[in-house]
mmCIF file of N, CA and C in Angstrom:
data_model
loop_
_atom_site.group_PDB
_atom_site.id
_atom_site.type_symbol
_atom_site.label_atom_id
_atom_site.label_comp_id
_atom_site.label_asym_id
_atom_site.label_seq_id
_atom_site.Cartn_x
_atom_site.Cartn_y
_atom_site.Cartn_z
ATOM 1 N N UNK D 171 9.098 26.757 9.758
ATOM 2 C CA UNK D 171 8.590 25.502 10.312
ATOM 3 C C UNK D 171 7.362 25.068 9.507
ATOM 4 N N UNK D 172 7.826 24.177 8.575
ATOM 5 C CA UNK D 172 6.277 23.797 8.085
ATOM 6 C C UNK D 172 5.932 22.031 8.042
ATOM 7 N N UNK D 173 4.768 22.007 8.126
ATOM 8 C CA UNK D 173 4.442 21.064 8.505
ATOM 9 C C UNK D 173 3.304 20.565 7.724
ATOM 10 N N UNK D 174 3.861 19.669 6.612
ATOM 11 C CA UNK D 174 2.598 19.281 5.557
ATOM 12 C C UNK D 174 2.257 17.848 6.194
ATOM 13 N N UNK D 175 0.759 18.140 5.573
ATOM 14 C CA UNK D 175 -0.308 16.955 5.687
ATOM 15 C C UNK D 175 -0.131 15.928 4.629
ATOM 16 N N UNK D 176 -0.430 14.877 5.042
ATOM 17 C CA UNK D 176 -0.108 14.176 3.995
ATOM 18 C C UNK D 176 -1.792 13.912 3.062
ATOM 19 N N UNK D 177 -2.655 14.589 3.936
ATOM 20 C CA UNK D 177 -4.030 14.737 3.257
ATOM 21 C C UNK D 177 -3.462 15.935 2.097
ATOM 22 N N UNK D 178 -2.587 16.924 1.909
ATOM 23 C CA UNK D 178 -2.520 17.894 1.062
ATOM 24 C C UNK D 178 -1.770 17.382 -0.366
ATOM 25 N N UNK D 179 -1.144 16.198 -0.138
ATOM 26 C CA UNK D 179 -0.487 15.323 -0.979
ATOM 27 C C UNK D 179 -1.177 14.415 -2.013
ATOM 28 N N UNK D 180 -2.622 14.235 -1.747
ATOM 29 C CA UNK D 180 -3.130 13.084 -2.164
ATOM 30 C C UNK D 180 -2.851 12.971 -3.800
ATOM 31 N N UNK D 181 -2.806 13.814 -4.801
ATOM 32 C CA UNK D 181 -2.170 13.983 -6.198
ATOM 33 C C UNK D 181 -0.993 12.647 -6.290
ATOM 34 N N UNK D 182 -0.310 13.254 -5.845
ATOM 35 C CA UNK D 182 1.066 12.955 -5.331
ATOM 36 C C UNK D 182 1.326 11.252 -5.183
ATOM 37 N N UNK D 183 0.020 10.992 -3.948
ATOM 38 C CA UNK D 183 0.417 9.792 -3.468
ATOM 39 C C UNK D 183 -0.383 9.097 -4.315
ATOM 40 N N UNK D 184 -1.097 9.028 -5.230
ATOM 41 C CA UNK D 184 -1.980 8.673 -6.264
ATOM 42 C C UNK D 184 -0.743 8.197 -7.092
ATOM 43 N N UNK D 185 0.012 8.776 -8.100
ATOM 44 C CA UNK D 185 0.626 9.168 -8.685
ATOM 45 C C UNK D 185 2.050 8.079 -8.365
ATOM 46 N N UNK D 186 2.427 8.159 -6.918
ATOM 47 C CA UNK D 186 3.115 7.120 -6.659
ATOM 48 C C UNK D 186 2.457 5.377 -6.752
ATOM 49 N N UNK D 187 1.558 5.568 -6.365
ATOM 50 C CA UNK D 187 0.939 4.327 -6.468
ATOM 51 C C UNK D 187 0.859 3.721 -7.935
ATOM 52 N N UNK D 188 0.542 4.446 -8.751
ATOM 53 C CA UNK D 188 0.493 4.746 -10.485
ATOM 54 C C UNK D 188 1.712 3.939 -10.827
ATOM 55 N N UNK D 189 3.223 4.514 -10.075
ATOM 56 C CA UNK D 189 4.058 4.307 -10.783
ATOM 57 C C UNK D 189 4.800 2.789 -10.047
ATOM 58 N N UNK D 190 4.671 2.735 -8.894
ATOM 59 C CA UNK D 190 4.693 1.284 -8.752
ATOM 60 C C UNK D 190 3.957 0.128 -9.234
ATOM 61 N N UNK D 191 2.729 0.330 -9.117
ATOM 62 C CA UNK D 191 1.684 -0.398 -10.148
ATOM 63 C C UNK D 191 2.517 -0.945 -11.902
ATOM 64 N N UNK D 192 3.281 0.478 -12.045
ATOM 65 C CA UNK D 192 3.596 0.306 -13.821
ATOM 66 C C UNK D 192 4.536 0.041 -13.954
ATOM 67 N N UNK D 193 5.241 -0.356 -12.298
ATOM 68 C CA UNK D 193 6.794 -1.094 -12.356
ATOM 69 C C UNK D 193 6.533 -2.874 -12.365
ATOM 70 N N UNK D 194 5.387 -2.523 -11.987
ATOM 71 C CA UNK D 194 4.542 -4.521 -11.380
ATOM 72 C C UNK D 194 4.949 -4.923 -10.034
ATOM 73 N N UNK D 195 5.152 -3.822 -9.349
ATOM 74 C CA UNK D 195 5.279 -4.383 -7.746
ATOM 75 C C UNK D 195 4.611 -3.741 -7.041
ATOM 76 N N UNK D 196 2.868 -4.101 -7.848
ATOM 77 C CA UNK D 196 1.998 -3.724 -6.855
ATOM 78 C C UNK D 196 1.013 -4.112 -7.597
ATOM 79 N N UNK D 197 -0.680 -4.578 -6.616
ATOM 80 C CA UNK D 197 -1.750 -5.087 -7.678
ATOM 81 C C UNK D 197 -2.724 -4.590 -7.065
ATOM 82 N N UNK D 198 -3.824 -4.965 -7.611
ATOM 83 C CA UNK D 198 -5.339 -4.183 -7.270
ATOM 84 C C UNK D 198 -6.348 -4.911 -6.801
ATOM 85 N N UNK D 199 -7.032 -4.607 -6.145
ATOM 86 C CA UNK D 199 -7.890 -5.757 -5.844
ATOM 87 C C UNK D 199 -9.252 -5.231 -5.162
ATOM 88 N N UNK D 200 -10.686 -5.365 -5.790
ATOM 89 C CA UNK D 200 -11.894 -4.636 -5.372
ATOM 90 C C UNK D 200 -11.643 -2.976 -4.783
ATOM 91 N N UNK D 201 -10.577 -2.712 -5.605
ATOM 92 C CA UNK D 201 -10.196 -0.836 -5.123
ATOM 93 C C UNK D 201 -9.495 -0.366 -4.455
ATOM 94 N N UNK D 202 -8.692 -1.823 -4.122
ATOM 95 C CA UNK D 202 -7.536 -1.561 -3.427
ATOM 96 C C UNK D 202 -6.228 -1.742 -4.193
ATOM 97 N N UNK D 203 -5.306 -0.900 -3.662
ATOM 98 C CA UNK D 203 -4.043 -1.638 -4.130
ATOM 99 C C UNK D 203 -2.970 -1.633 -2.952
ATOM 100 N N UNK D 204 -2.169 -2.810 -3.742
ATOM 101 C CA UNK D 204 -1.176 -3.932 -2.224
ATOM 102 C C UNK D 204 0.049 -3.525 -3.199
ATOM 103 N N UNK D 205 1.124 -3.586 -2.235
ATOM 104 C CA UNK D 205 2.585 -3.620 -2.423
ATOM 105 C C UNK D 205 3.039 -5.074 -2.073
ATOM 106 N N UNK D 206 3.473 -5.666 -3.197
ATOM 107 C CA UNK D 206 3.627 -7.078 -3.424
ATOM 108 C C UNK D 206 5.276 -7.332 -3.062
ATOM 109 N N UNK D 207 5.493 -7.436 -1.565
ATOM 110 C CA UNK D 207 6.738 -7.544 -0.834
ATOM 111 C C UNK D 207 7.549 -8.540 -1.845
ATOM 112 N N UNK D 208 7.112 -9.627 -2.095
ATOM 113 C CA UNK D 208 7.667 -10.784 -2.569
ATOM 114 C C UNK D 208 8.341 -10.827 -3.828
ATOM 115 N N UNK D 209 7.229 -10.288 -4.660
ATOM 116 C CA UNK D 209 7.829 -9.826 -6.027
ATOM 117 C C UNK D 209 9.203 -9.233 -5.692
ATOM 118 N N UNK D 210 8.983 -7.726 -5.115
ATOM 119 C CA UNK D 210 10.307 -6.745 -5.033
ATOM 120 C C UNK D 210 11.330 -7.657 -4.343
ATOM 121 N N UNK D 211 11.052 -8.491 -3.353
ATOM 122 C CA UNK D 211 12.531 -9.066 -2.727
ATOM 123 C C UNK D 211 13.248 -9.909 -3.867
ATOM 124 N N UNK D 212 12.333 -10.274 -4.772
ATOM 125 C CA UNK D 212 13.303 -11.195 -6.161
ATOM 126 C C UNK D 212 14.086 -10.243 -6.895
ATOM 127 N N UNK D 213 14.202 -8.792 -6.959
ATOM 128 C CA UNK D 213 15.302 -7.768 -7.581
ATOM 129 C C UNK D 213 15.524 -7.044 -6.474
ATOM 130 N N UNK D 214 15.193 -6.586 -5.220
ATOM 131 C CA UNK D 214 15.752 -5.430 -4.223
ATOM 132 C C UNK D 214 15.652 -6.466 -3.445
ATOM 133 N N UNK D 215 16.354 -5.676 -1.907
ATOM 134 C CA UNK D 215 16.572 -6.595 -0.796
ATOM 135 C C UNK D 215 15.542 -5.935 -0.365
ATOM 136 N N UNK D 216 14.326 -6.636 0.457
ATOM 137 C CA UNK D 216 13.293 -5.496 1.294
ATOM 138 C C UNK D 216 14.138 -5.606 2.481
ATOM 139 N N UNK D 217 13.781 -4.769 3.140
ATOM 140 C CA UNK D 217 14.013 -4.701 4.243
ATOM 141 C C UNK D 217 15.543 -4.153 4.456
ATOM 142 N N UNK D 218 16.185 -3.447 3.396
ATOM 143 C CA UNK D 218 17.433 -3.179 3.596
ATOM 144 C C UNK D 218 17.436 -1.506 4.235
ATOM 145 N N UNK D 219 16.538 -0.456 4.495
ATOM 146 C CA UNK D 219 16.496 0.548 5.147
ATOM 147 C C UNK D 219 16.212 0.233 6.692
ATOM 148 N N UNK D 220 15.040 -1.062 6.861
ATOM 149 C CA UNK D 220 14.149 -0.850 7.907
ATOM 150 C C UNK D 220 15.003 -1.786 8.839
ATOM 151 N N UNK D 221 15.951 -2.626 8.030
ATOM 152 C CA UNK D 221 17.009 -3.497 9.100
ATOM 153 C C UNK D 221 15.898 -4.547 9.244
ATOM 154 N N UNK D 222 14.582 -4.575 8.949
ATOM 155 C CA UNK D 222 13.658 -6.163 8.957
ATOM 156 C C UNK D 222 14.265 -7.064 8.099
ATOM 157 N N UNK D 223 13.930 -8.077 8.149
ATOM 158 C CA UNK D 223 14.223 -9.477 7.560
ATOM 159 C C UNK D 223 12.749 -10.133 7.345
ATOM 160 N N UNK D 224 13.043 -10.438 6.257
ATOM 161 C CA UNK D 224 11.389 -11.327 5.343
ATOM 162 C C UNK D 224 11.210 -12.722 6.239
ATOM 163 N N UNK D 225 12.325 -12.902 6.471
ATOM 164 C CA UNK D 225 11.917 -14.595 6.914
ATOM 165 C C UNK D 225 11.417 -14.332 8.388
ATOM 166 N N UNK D 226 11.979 -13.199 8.945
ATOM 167 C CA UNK D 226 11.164 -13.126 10.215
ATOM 168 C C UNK D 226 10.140 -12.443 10.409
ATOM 169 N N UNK D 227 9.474 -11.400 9.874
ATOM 170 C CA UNK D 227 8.052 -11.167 9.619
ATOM 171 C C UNK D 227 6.964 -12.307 10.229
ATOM 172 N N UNK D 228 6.022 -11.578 11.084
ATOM 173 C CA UNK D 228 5.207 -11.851 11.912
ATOM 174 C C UNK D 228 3.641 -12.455 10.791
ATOM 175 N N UNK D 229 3.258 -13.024 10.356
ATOM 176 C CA UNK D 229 2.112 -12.968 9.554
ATOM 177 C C UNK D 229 1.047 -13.306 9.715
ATOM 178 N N UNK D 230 0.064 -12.443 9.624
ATOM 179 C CA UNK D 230 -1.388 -12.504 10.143
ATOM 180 C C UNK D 230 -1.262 -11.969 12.001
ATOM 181 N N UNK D 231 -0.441 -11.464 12.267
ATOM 182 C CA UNK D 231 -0.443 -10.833 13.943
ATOM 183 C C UNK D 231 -1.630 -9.957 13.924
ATOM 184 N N UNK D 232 -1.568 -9.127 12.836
ATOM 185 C CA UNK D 232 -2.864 -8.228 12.801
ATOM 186 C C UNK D 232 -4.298 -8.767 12.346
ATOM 187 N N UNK D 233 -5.547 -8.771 12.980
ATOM 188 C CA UNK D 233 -6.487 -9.026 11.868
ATOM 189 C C UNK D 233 -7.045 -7.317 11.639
ATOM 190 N N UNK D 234 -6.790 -7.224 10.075
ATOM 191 C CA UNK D 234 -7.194 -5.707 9.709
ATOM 192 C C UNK D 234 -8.057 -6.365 8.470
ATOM 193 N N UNK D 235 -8.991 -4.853 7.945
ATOM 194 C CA UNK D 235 -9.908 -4.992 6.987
ATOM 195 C C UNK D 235 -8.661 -5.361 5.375
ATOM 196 N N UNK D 236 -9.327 -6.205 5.038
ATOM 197 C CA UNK D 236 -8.783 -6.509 3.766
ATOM 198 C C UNK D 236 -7.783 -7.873 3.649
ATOM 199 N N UNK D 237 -7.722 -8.430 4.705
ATOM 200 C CA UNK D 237 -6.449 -9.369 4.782
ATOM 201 C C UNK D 237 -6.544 -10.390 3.550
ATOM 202 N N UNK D 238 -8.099 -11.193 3.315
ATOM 203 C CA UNK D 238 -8.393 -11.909 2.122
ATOM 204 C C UNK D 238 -8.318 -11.373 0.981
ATOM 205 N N UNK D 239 -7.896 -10.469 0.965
ATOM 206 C CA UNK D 239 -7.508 -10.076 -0.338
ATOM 207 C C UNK D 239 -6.177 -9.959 -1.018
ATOM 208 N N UNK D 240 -5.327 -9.430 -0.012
ATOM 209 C CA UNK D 240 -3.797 -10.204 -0.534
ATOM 210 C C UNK D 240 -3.145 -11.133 -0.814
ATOM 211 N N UNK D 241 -2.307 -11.248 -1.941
ATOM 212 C CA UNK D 241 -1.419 -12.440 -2.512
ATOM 213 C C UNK D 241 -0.763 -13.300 -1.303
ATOM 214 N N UNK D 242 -0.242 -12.334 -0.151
ATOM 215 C CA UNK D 242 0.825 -13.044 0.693
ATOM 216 C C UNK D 242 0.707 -12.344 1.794
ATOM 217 N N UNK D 243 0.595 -13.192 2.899
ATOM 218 C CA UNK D 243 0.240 -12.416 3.853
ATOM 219 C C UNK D 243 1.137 -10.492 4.267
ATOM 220 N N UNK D 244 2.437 -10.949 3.883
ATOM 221 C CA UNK D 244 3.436 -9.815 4.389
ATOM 222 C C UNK D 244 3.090 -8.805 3.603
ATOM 223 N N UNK D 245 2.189 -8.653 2.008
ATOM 224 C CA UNK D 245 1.870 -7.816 1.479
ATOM 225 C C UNK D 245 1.090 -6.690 2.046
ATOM 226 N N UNK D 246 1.134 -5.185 1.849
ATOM 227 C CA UNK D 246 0.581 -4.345 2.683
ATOM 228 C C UNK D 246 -0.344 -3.248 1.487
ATOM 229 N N UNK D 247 -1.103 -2.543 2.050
ATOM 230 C CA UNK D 247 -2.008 -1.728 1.807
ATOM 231 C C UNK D 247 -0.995 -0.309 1.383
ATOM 232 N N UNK D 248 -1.121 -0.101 0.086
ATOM 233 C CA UNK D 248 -1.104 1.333 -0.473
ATOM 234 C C UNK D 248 -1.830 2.425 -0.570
ATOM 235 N N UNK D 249 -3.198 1.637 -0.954
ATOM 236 C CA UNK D 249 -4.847 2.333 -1.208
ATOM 237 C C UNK D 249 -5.571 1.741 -1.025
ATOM 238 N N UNK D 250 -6.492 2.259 0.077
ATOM 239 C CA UNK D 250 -7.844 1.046 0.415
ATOM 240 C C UNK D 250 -8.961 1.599 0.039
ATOM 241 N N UNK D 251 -9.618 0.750 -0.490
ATOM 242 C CA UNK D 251 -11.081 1.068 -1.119
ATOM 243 C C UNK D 251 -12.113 1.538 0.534
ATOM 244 N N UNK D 252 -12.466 2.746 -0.015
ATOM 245 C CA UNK D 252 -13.308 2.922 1.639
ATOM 246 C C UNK D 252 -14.274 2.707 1.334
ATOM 247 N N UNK D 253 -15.407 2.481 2.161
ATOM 248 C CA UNK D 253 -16.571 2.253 2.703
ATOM 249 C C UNK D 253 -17.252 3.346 2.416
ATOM 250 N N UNK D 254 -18.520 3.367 2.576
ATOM 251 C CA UNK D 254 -19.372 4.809 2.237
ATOM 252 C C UNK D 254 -18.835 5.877 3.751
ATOM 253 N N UNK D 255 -19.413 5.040 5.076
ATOM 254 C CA UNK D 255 -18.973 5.921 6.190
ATOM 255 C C UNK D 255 -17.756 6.514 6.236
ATOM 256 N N UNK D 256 -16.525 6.069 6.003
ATOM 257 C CA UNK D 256 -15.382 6.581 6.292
ATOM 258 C C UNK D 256 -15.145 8.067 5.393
ATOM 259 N N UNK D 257 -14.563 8.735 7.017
ATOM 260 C CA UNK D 257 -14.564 10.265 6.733
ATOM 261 C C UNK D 257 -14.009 11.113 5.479
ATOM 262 N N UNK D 258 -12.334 10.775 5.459
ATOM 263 C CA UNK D 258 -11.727 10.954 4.559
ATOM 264 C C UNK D 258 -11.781 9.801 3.216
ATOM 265 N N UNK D 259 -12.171 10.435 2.486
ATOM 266 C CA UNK D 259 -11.997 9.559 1.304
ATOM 267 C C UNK D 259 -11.568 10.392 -0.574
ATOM 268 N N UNK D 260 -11.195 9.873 -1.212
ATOM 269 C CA UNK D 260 -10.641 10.592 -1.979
ATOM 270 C C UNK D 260 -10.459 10.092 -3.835
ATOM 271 N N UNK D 261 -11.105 10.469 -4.747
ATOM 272 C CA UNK D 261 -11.309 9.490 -5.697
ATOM 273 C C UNK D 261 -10.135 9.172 -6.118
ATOM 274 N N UNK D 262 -9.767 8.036 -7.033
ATOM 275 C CA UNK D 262 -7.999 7.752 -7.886
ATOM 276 C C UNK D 262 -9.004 6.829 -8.409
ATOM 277 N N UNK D 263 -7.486 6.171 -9.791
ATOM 278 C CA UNK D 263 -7.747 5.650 -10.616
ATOM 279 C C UNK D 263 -8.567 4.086 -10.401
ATOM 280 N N UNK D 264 -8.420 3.703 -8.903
ATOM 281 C CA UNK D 264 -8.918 2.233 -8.211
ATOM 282 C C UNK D 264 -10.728 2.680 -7.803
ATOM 283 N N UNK D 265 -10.845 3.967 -7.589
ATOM 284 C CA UNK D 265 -12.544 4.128 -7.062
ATOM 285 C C UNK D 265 -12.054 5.044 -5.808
ATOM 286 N N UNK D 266 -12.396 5.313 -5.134
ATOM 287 C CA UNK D 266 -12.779 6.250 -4.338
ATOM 288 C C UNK D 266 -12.218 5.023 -2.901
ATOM 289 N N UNK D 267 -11.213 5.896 -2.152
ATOM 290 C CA UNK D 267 -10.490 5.041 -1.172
ATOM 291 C C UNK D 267 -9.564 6.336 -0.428
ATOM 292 N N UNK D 268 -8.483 5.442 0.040
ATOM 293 C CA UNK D 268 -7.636 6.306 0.793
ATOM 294 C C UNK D 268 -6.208 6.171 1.191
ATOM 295 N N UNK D 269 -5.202 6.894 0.924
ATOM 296 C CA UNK D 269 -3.486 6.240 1.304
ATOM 297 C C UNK D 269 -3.369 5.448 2.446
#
């Protein structure tokens, strides 16, 4: 029975971020980086695991830290640039943030 952290991964999830970034369906922004839904739906279908649909996506339902900074609203957070307070934090190639 094992049960990994996804804090034990952080290499890993760095690394993924890396390689979407170097596919171009993903961008950066003050230390963050976004997964650019829109781009990918022009070659993949999104939403073809999760059974969602793009046109029905809710946008702006949430107000979370960072929203002015994305291309489109449906775009989401990969790596967020943290704050000095926040507990976990972890350096990568964007500055010091978190999956």
């Amino acid at each position: 029975s094992i049960e990994p952290r996804a804090t034990g991964h952080i290499p890993e999830q760095i690394a993924l971020v890396e390689a979407i970034l170097k596919e171009g369906l993903a961008y950066e922004v003050n230390g963050s980086v976004y997964f650019d839904v829109l781009k990918y739906n022009n070659s993949y279908k999104y939403g073809k695991l999760s059974g969602r649909v793009l046109d029905e996506l809710i946008s702006g339902s949430r107000d979370l830290d960072g929203q002015g900074e994305k291309r489109n609203s449906v775009d989401f957070a990969l790596w967020k640039n943290a704050s000095p307070e926040h507990l976990m934090k972890w350096d990568s190639p964007w500055g010091v943030g978190f999956p």
